[in-house]
Amino acid sequence: MSTLVVDDDRRAGEPPAPLRRRRSLSLTLRSTLVGWSFILPNFIGFAVLTLVPVVILFYMSMTSWNVFGAANWVGLDNFERLLQDRSFHKALTNTLYYAVVHIPLTLGASLGLALLLNRKLKGVAFFRTVAFFPYITSVVAIAVVWNMLLSPDTGPVNQILGWFGIDGPGWTTSSTWAMPAIILVSVWREMGYYMLLFLAGLQTVPTQLYEAARLDGASAWQRFTNVTLPCLRPTTFFVTVMLTIASFKVLDLVLVMTNGGPGQSTLVLSQYIFNKGFVENQFGYASSVAVVLFLICIAVTIFQFLVNKRRES
């Protein structure tokens, strides 16, 4: 019987079975090597620039090191010190305050802007560009300009409020109004970027759903809540995750506008890490604060994933 099979293969002009297996393995190996050659640079970059620094960060958080000399192992002493550090508590509170107010405001403003600029308006491309422009502008330039606009004595914002009989606050010079001022500027700067994401999501909503809703007599609000928002759920989830991470690591705008002041009213965790590490040379203690910030971001992101998964199911 085997003799007949070999004869059939040879008649068909095909190589013997062992040779075919070797060629198949060679082709599989070649395909695997080609695949690895495409993704290996990315893996190497991730390992060198992200994974290794994170591992070193966890190690450094349990040491006492001031750049000079060897790092001394202190275990969990840095984390015990955090429990008694009032400046850390203030920075954590300010960061949570910024995130809780900044995330919904930016989400609502960017979604509203996307709905407005998703219509067939004259010059809509120009207005989309104008809305996105602050995001690509230098943060330093934005902070300097807004500090001038919000100046208590000579700023045009307080002058306009004065026309209506409103005594404008000190904005960045007031411990009460400094954080709201930073949040407003941050929302204004970032809503153009997230508007583009929502615009891309709106383009994927099937028009047949709106037509069917109109035939059923649905109002504009009902079409928004029952068609637009459910179809935008993946985009909204992505924007929320990105906004959350960006809110917890805010630094540049705070650093330029108020430098954490007045007092510690706008001190956030990222600036506290910067001060402890690069100003006071307490890299071990700064690493422990960075680990806390890292764990907060991970916990909030996992919570958002679980909530989104529960809603989808």
mmCIF file of C-alpha atoms in Angstrom:
data_model
loop_
_atom_site.group_PDB
_atom_site.id
_atom_site.type_symbol
_atom_site.label_atom_id
_atom_site.label_comp_id
_atom_site.label_asym_id
_atom_site.label_seq_id
_atom_site.Cartn_x
_atom_site.Cartn_y
_atom_site.Cartn_z
ATOM 1 C CA MET A 1 0.000 0.000 0.000
ATOM 2 C CA SER A 2 2.858 2.399 0.970
ATOM 3 C CA THR A 3 4.578 1.575 -2.259
ATOM 4 C CA LEU A 4 1.487 2.645 -4.135
ATOM 5 C CA VAL A 5 1.322 6.006 -2.221
ATOM 6 C CA VAL A 6 4.991 6.750 -2.973
ATOM 7 C CA ASP A 7 4.400 5.939 -6.582
ATOM 8 C CA ASP A 8 1.362 8.258 -6.665
ATOM 9 C CA ASP A 9 3.437 11.150 -5.157
ATOM 10 C CA ARG A 10 6.213 10.663 -7.602
ATOM 11 C CA ARG A 11 3.719 10.578 -10.481
ATOM 12 C CA ALA A 12 2.318 13.902 -9.300
ATOM 13 C CA GLY A 13 5.822 15.371 -9.306
ATOM 14 C CA GLU A 14 5.751 16.109 -5.538
ATOM 15 C CA PRO A 15 8.751 15.664 -3.171
ATOM 16 C CA PRO A 16 8.748 12.883 -0.551
ATOM 17 C CA ALA A 17 6.825 13.382 2.710
ATOM 18 C CA PRO A 18 9.938 14.007 4.957
ATOM 19 C CA LEU A 19 11.135 16.705 2.563
ATOM 20 C CA ARG A 20 7.701 18.366 2.582
ATOM 21 C CA ARG A 21 7.725 18.407 6.404
ATOM 22 C CA ARG A 22 11.167 20.034 6.456
ATOM 23 C CA ARG A 23 10.016 22.678 3.988
ATOM 24 C CA SER A 24 6.877 23.323 6.049
ATOM 25 C CA LEU A 25 8.951 23.762 9.230
ATOM 26 C CA SER A 26 11.349 26.035 7.400
ATOM 27 C CA LEU A 27 8.457 28.168 6.134
ATOM 28 C CA THR A 28 6.951 28.353 9.652
ATOM 29 C CA LEU A 29 10.317 29.327 11.142
ATOM 30 C CA ARG A 30 10.814 31.976 8.461
ATOM 31 C CA SER A 31 7.335 33.433 9.087
ATOM 32 C CA THR A 32 8.007 33.491 12.847
ATOM 33 C CA LEU A 33 11.324 35.292 12.374
ATOM 34 C CA VAL A 34 9.721 37.849 10.061
ATOM 35 C CA GLY A 35 6.959 38.474 12.626
ATOM 36 C CA TRP A 36 9.464 38.904 15.469
ATOM 37 C CA SER A 37 11.565 41.271 13.337
ATOM 38 C CA PHE A 38 8.535 43.578 13.094
ATOM 39 C CA ILE A 39 7.539 43.594 16.777
ATOM 40 C CA LEU A 40 10.950 43.152 18.422
ATOM 41 C CA PRO A 41 12.015 46.831 18.090
ATOM 42 C CA ASN A 42 8.815 47.852 19.841
ATOM 43 C CA PHE A 43 9.370 45.299 22.615
ATOM 44 C CA ILE A 44 12.974 46.432 23.065
ATOM 45 C CA GLY A 45 11.896 50.078 23.232
ATOM 46 C CA PHE A 46 9.165 49.248 25.754
ATOM 47 C CA ALA A 47 11.552 47.204 27.890
ATOM 48 C CA VAL A 48 14.343 49.800 27.871
ATOM 49 C CA LEU A 49 12.224 52.950 28.201
ATOM 50 C CA THR A 50 9.275 51.718 30.309
ATOM 51 C CA LEU A 51 9.586 48.279 31.907
ATOM 52 C CA VAL A 52 13.130 48.574 33.262
ATOM 53 C CA PRO A 53 12.589 52.128 34.669
ATOM 54 C CA VAL A 54 9.388 50.969 36.400
ATOM 55 C CA VAL A 55 11.224 48.029 37.998
ATOM 56 C CA ILE A 56 14.029 50.358 39.111
ATOM 57 C CA LEU A 57 11.397 52.789 40.444
ATOM 58 C CA PHE A 58 9.947 50.092 42.728
ATOM 59 C CA TYR A 59 13.449 49.237 43.971
ATOM 60 C CA MET A 60 14.374 52.891 44.521
ATOM 61 C CA SER A 61 11.168 53.480 46.498
ATOM 62 C CA MET A 62 12.595 51.197 49.211
ATOM 63 C CA THR A 63 15.952 52.918 49.406
ATOM 64 C CA SER A 64 17.433 56.175 50.599
ATOM 65 C CA TRP A 65 19.526 57.727 47.842
ATOM 66 C CA ASN A 66 20.664 61.296 47.187
ATOM 67 C CA VAL A 67 22.521 60.678 43.895
ATOM 68 C CA PHE A 68 25.899 60.542 45.641
ATOM 69 C CA GLY A 69 27.095 57.141 46.858
ATOM 70 C CA ALA A 70 25.212 53.881 47.060
ATOM 71 C CA ALA A 71 21.503 53.570 47.754
ATOM 72 C CA ASN A 72 20.737 52.357 51.271
ATOM 73 C CA TRP A 73 17.951 49.798 51.669
ATOM 74 C CA VAL A 74 15.263 51.144 54.040
ATOM 75 C CA GLY A 75 12.377 48.795 53.280
ATOM 76 C CA LEU A 76 8.952 50.379 53.778
ATOM 77 C CA ASP A 77 10.221 53.390 55.757
ATOM 78 C CA ASN A 78 9.511 55.779 52.869
ATOM 79 C CA PHE A 79 5.880 54.647 52.705
ATOM 80 C CA GLU A 80 5.508 54.973 56.503
ATOM 81 C CA ARG A 81 6.886 58.490 56.175
ATOM 82 C CA LEU A 82 4.217 59.285 53.567
ATOM 83 C CA LEU A 83 1.506 58.586 56.125
ATOM 84 C CA GLN A 84 2.833 61.436 58.297
ATOM 85 C CA ASP A 85 3.727 63.839 55.477
ATOM 86 C CA ARG A 86 1.207 66.700 55.374
ATOM 87 C CA SER A 87 2.622 68.067 52.124
ATOM 88 C CA PHE A 88 2.016 64.686 50.481
ATOM 89 C CA HIS A 89 -1.541 64.654 51.823
ATOM 90 C CA LYS A 90 -2.097 68.157 50.429
ATOM 91 C CA ALA A 91 -0.664 67.181 47.030
ATOM 92 C CA LEU A 92 -2.830 64.046 46.929
ATOM 93 C CA THR A 93 -5.954 66.042 47.818
ATOM 94 C CA ASN A 94 -5.203 68.671 45.173
ATOM 95 C CA THR A 95 -4.587 65.984 42.546
ATOM 96 C CA LEU A 96 -7.907 64.288 43.331
ATOM 97 C CA TYR A 97 -9.644 67.695 43.267
ATOM 98 C CA TYR A 98 -8.129 68.453 39.868
ATOM 99 C CA ALA A 99 -9.068 65.021 38.459
ATOM 100 C CA VAL A 100 -12.643 64.988 39.796
ATOM 101 C CA VAL A 101 -13.438 68.421 38.299
ATOM 102 C CA HIS A 102 -11.245 68.294 35.199
ATOM 103 C CA ILE A 103 -12.412 64.919 33.810
ATOM 104 C CA PRO A 104 -16.193 65.584 33.567
ATOM 105 C CA LEU A 105 -15.691 69.177 32.421
ATOM 106 C CA THR A 106 -13.333 68.188 29.594
ATOM 107 C CA LEU A 107 -15.521 65.223 28.673
ATOM 108 C CA GLY A 108 -18.650 67.374 28.413
ATOM 109 C CA ALA A 109 -16.941 70.268 26.621
ATOM 110 C CA SER A 110 -15.244 68.041 24.038
ATOM 111 C CA LEU A 111 -18.437 66.057 23.372
ATOM 112 C CA GLY A 112 -20.493 69.246 23.008
ATOM 113 C CA LEU A 113 -17.908 70.726 20.673
ATOM 114 C CA ALA A 114 -17.854 67.533 18.597
ATOM 115 C CA LEU A 115 -21.656 67.499 18.293
ATOM 116 C CA LEU A 116 -21.617 71.155 17.227
ATOM 117 C CA LEU A 117 -18.860 70.723 14.634
ATOM 118 C CA ASN A 118 -20.271 67.427 13.315
ATOM 119 C CA ARG A 119 -22.966 69.382 11.495
ATOM 120 C CA LYS A 120 -22.726 70.558 7.892
ATOM 121 C CA LEU A 121 -21.767 74.150 8.634
ATOM 122 C CA LYS A 122 -19.967 76.628 6.426
ATOM 123 C CA GLY A 123 -16.294 76.801 7.399
ATOM 124 C CA VAL A 124 -16.544 73.803 9.737
ATOM 125 C CA ALA A 125 -12.988 72.678 8.879
ATOM 126 C CA PHE A 126 -11.673 76.086 9.971
ATOM 127 C CA PHE A 127 -13.513 75.935 13.296
ATOM 128 C CA ARG A 128 -12.261 72.386 13.923
ATOM 129 C CA THR A 129 -8.686 73.592 13.345
ATOM 130 C CA VAL A 130 -9.197 76.544 15.684
ATOM 131 C CA ALA A 131 -10.545 74.234 18.395
ATOM 132 C CA PHE A 132 -7.586 71.871 18.045
ATOM 133 C CA PHE A 133 -4.942 74.595 17.855
ATOM 134 C CA PRO A 134 -4.498 75.145 21.652
ATOM 135 C CA TYR A 135 -3.540 71.479 22.084
ATOM 136 C CA ILE A 136 -0.503 71.802 19.818
ATOM 137 C CA THR A 137 0.508 75.177 21.248
ATOM 138 C CA SER A 138 3.329 75.370 23.776
ATOM 139 C CA VAL A 139 2.089 74.939 27.338
ATOM 140 C CA VAL A 140 4.477 77.649 28.507
ATOM 141 C CA ALA A 141 3.045 80.156 26.010
ATOM 142 C CA ILE A 142 -0.517 79.241 27.017
ATOM 143 C CA ALA A 143 0.276 79.600 30.721
ATOM 144 C CA VAL A 144 1.959 82.996 30.275
ATOM 145 C CA VAL A 145 -0.906 84.361 28.177
ATOM 146 C CA TRP A 146 -3.570 83.114 30.593
ATOM 147 C CA ASN A 147 -1.658 84.545 33.554
ATOM 148 C CA MET A 148 -1.871 87.931 31.816
ATOM 149 C CA LEU A 149 -5.580 87.472 31.041
ATOM 150 C CA LEU A 150 -6.320 86.454 34.642
ATOM 151 C CA SER A 151 -4.250 89.188 36.256
ATOM 152 C CA PRO A 152 -6.305 90.587 39.183
ATOM 153 C CA ASP A 153 -5.551 94.259 38.453
ATOM 154 C CA THR A 154 -4.886 94.589 34.727
ATOM 155 C CA GLY A 155 -6.322 91.363 33.281
ATOM 156 C CA PRO A 156 -9.174 91.714 30.758
ATOM 157 C CA VAL A 157 -11.175 88.926 32.433
ATOM 158 C CA ASN A 158 -11.663 90.902 35.654
ATOM 159 C CA GLN A 159 -12.256 94.093 33.653
ATOM 160 C CA ILE A 160 -15.100 92.408 31.740
ATOM 161 C CA LEU A 161 -16.546 91.098 35.008
ATOM 162 C CA GLY A 162 -16.335 94.643 36.356
ATOM 163 C CA TRP A 163 -18.624 95.897 33.541
ATOM 164 C CA PHE A 164 -21.364 93.715 35.047
ATOM 165 C CA GLY A 165 -20.649 94.861 38.585
ATOM 166 C CA ILE A 166 -18.807 91.676 39.525
ATOM 167 C CA ASP A 167 -15.629 92.021 41.581
ATOM 168 C CA GLY A 168 -13.282 89.502 39.958
ATOM 169 C CA PRO A 169 -11.234 87.226 42.228
ATOM 170 C CA GLY A 170 -7.466 87.055 42.419
ATOM 171 C CA TRP A 171 -7.464 83.914 40.250
ATOM 172 C CA THR A 172 -3.878 82.589 40.363
ATOM 173 C CA THR A 173 -3.006 84.706 43.429
ATOM 174 C CA SER A 174 -5.882 83.326 45.510
ATOM 175 C CA SER A 175 -5.610 79.992 47.315
ATOM 176 C CA THR A 176 -9.323 79.459 46.630
ATOM 177 C CA TRP A 177 -9.402 80.322 42.933
ATOM 178 C CA ALA A 178 -5.977 79.150 41.769
ATOM 179 C CA MET A 179 -6.977 75.519 41.189
ATOM 180 C CA PRO A 180 -10.259 76.394 39.374
ATOM 181 C CA ALA A 181 -8.266 78.759 37.139
ATOM 182 C CA ILE A 182 -5.817 75.983 36.244
ATOM 183 C CA ILE A 183 -8.672 73.560 35.569
ATOM 184 C CA LEU A 184 -10.428 76.035 33.250
ATOM 185 C CA VAL A 185 -7.252 76.652 31.258
ATOM 186 C CA SER A 186 -6.563 72.916 31.079
ATOM 187 C CA VAL A 187 -10.105 72.193 29.822
ATOM 188 C CA TRP A 188 -9.790 74.929 27.199
ATOM 189 C CA ARG A 189 -6.470 73.514 26.022
ATOM 190 C CA GLU A 190 -7.384 69.809 25.872
ATOM 191 C CA MET A 191 -10.999 69.812 24.687
ATOM 192 C CA GLY A 192 -9.930 70.233 21.040
ATOM 193 C CA TYR A 193 -7.927 67.001 21.102
ATOM 194 C CA TYR A 194 -10.709 64.921 22.629
ATOM 195 C CA MET A 195 -13.177 66.637 20.278
ATOM 196 C CA LEU A 196 -11.358 64.951 17.380
ATOM 197 C CA LEU A 197 -11.792 61.548 19.024
ATOM 198 C CA PHE A 198 -15.517 62.145 19.506
ATOM 199 C CA LEU A 199 -15.804 63.398 15.915
ATOM 200 C CA ALA A 200 -14.273 60.137 14.698
ATOM 201 C CA GLY A 201 -16.750 58.228 16.859
ATOM 202 C CA LEU A 202 -19.713 60.238 15.540
ATOM 203 C CA GLN A 203 -18.724 59.398 11.958
ATOM 204 C CA THR A 204 -19.262 55.700 12.730
ATOM 205 C CA VAL A 205 -22.860 56.085 13.979
ATOM 206 C CA PRO A 206 -25.145 54.620 11.261
ATOM 207 C CA THR A 207 -27.535 57.238 9.860
ATOM 208 C CA GLN A 208 -30.216 54.532 9.554
ATOM 209 C CA LEU A 209 -30.539 54.534 13.337
ATOM 210 C CA TYR A 210 -31.373 58.255 13.363
ATOM 211 C CA GLU A 211 -33.868 57.804 10.503
ATOM 212 C CA ALA A 212 -35.568 54.930 12.320
ATOM 213 C CA ALA A 213 -35.724 56.997 15.519
ATOM 214 C CA ARG A 214 -37.302 59.916 13.653
ATOM 215 C CA LEU A 215 -39.915 57.604 12.136
ATOM 216 C CA ASP A 216 -40.731 56.431 15.672
ATOM 217 C CA GLY A 217 -41.273 60.052 16.691
ATOM 218 C CA ALA A 218 -38.151 60.368 18.895
ATOM 219 C CA SER A 219 -37.179 63.918 19.851
ATOM 220 C CA ALA A 220 -33.666 65.298 19.416
ATOM 221 C CA TRP A 221 -32.858 64.601 23.086
ATOM 222 C CA GLN A 222 -34.203 61.041 22.826
ATOM 223 C CA ARG A 223 -32.091 60.431 19.710
ATOM 224 C CA PHE A 224 -29.053 61.743 21.588
ATOM 225 C CA THR A 225 -29.580 59.576 24.669
ATOM 226 C CA ASN A 226 -30.785 56.415 22.884
ATOM 227 C CA VAL A 227 -28.688 56.456 19.700
ATOM 228 C CA THR A 228 -25.687 58.781 19.949
ATOM 229 C CA LEU A 229 -24.492 58.032 23.480
ATOM 230 C CA PRO A 230 -24.766 54.204 23.213
ATOM 231 C CA CYS A 231 -22.906 54.235 19.888
ATOM 232 C CA LEU A 232 -20.227 56.480 21.390
ATOM 233 C CA ARG A 233 -19.638 54.204 24.382
ATOM 234 C CA PRO A 234 -16.270 52.792 23.155
ATOM 235 C CA THR A 235 -15.025 56.302 22.336
ATOM 236 C CA THR A 236 -16.270 57.680 25.649
ATOM 237 C CA PHE A 237 -14.541 54.878 27.535
ATOM 238 C CA PHE A 238 -11.240 55.503 25.753
ATOM 239 C CA VAL A 239 -11.462 59.273 26.319
ATOM 240 C CA THR A 240 -12.277 58.746 30.008
ATOM 241 C CA VAL A 241 -9.266 56.480 30.521
ATOM 242 C CA MET A 242 -6.920 58.886 28.734
ATOM 243 C CA LEU A 243 -8.340 61.860 30.643
ATOM 244 C CA THR A 244 -7.940 60.075 33.963
ATOM 245 C CA ILE A 245 -4.287 59.252 33.364
ATOM 246 C CA ALA A 246 -3.579 62.781 32.072
ATOM 247 C CA SER A 247 -5.313 64.346 35.083
ATOM 248 C CA PHE A 248 -3.327 62.387 37.666
ATOM 249 C CA LYS A 249 0.012 63.241 36.060
ATOM 250 C CA VAL A 250 -0.645 66.937 35.384
ATOM 251 C CA LEU A 251 2.519 68.979 35.913
ATOM 252 C CA ASP A 252 3.564 71.455 33.218
ATOM 253 C CA LEU A 253 0.568 73.782 33.389
ATOM 254 C CA VAL A 254 0.653 73.909 37.206
ATOM 255 C CA LEU A 255 4.399 74.452 37.224
ATOM 256 C CA VAL A 256 4.256 77.470 34.901
ATOM 257 C CA MET A 257 1.000 79.077 36.057
ATOM 258 C CA THR A 258 1.325 78.887 39.844
ATOM 259 C CA ASN A 259 4.366 76.721 40.696
ATOM 260 C CA GLY A 260 2.193 74.985 43.259
ATOM 261 C CA GLY A 261 1.118 78.189 45.020
ATOM 262 C CA PRO A 262 -0.189 80.257 46.608
ATOM 263 C CA GLY A 263 1.174 78.275 49.531
ATOM 264 C CA GLN A 264 0.426 74.665 48.580
ATOM 265 C CA SER A 265 -3.039 75.310 47.159
ATOM 266 C CA THR A 266 -2.141 73.931 43.693
ATOM 267 C CA LEU A 267 0.623 71.501 44.655
ATOM 268 C CA VAL A 268 -0.015 68.203 42.815
ATOM 269 C CA LEU A 269 1.654 64.812 43.127
ATOM 270 C CA SER A 270 3.773 65.159 39.978
ATOM 271 C CA GLN A 271 5.242 68.436 41.186
ATOM 272 C CA TYR A 272 5.788 66.988 44.651
ATOM 273 C CA ILE A 273 7.766 64.126 43.066
ATOM 274 C CA PHE A 274 9.771 66.641 41.041
ATOM 275 C CA ASN A 275 10.533 68.763 44.109
ATOM 276 C CA LYS A 276 11.596 65.825 46.273
ATOM 277 C CA GLY A 277 13.697 64.232 43.543
ATOM 278 C CA PHE A 278 15.323 67.017 41.581
ATOM 279 C CA VAL A 279 15.239 69.905 44.072
ATOM 280 C CA GLU A 280 15.895 68.150 47.399
ATOM 281 C CA ASN A 281 17.778 65.115 45.975
ATOM 282 C CA GLN A 282 15.597 62.648 47.926
ATOM 283 C CA PHE A 283 15.227 60.211 45.053
ATOM 284 C CA GLY A 284 14.227 57.266 47.223
ATOM 285 C CA TYR A 285 11.391 59.194 48.861
ATOM 286 C CA ALA A 286 10.336 60.713 45.513
ATOM 287 C CA SER A 287 10.205 57.192 44.062
ATOM 288 C CA SER A 288 7.844 56.080 46.831
ATOM 289 C CA VAL A 289 5.470 58.954 45.951
ATOM 290 C CA ALA A 290 5.728 57.958 42.276
ATOM 291 C CA VAL A 291 4.821 54.372 43.191
ATOM 292 C CA VAL A 292 1.717 55.619 45.015
ATOM 293 C CA LEU A 293 0.737 57.685 41.959
ATOM 294 C CA PHE A 294 1.352 54.662 39.714
ATOM 295 C CA LEU A 295 -0.845 52.423 41.880
ATOM 296 C CA ILE A 296 -3.630 55.026 41.950
ATOM 297 C CA CYS A 297 -3.625 55.246 38.133
ATOM 298 C CA ILE A 298 -3.633 51.440 37.826
ATOM 299 C CA ALA A 299 -6.481 51.055 40.339
ATOM 300 C CA VAL A 300 -8.656 53.732 38.703
ATOM 301 C CA THR A 301 -8.032 52.310 35.223
ATOM 302 C CA ILE A 302 -8.908 48.757 36.308
ATOM 303 C CA PHE A 303 -12.079 50.084 37.956
ATOM 304 C CA GLN A 304 -13.042 51.841 34.713
ATOM 305 C CA PHE A 305 -12.427 48.663 32.708
ATOM 306 C CA LEU A 306 -14.605 46.639 35.087
ATOM 307 C CA VAL A 307 -17.437 49.203 34.948
ATOM 308 C CA ASN A 308 -17.260 49.324 31.151
ATOM 309 C CA LYS A 309 -17.258 45.518 30.912
ATOM 310 C CA ARG A 310 -20.274 45.286 33.218
ATOM 311 C CA ARG A 311 -22.203 47.830 31.119
ATOM 312 C CA GLU A 312 -21.382 45.980 27.893
ATOM 313 C CA SER A 313 -22.562 42.673 29.338
#
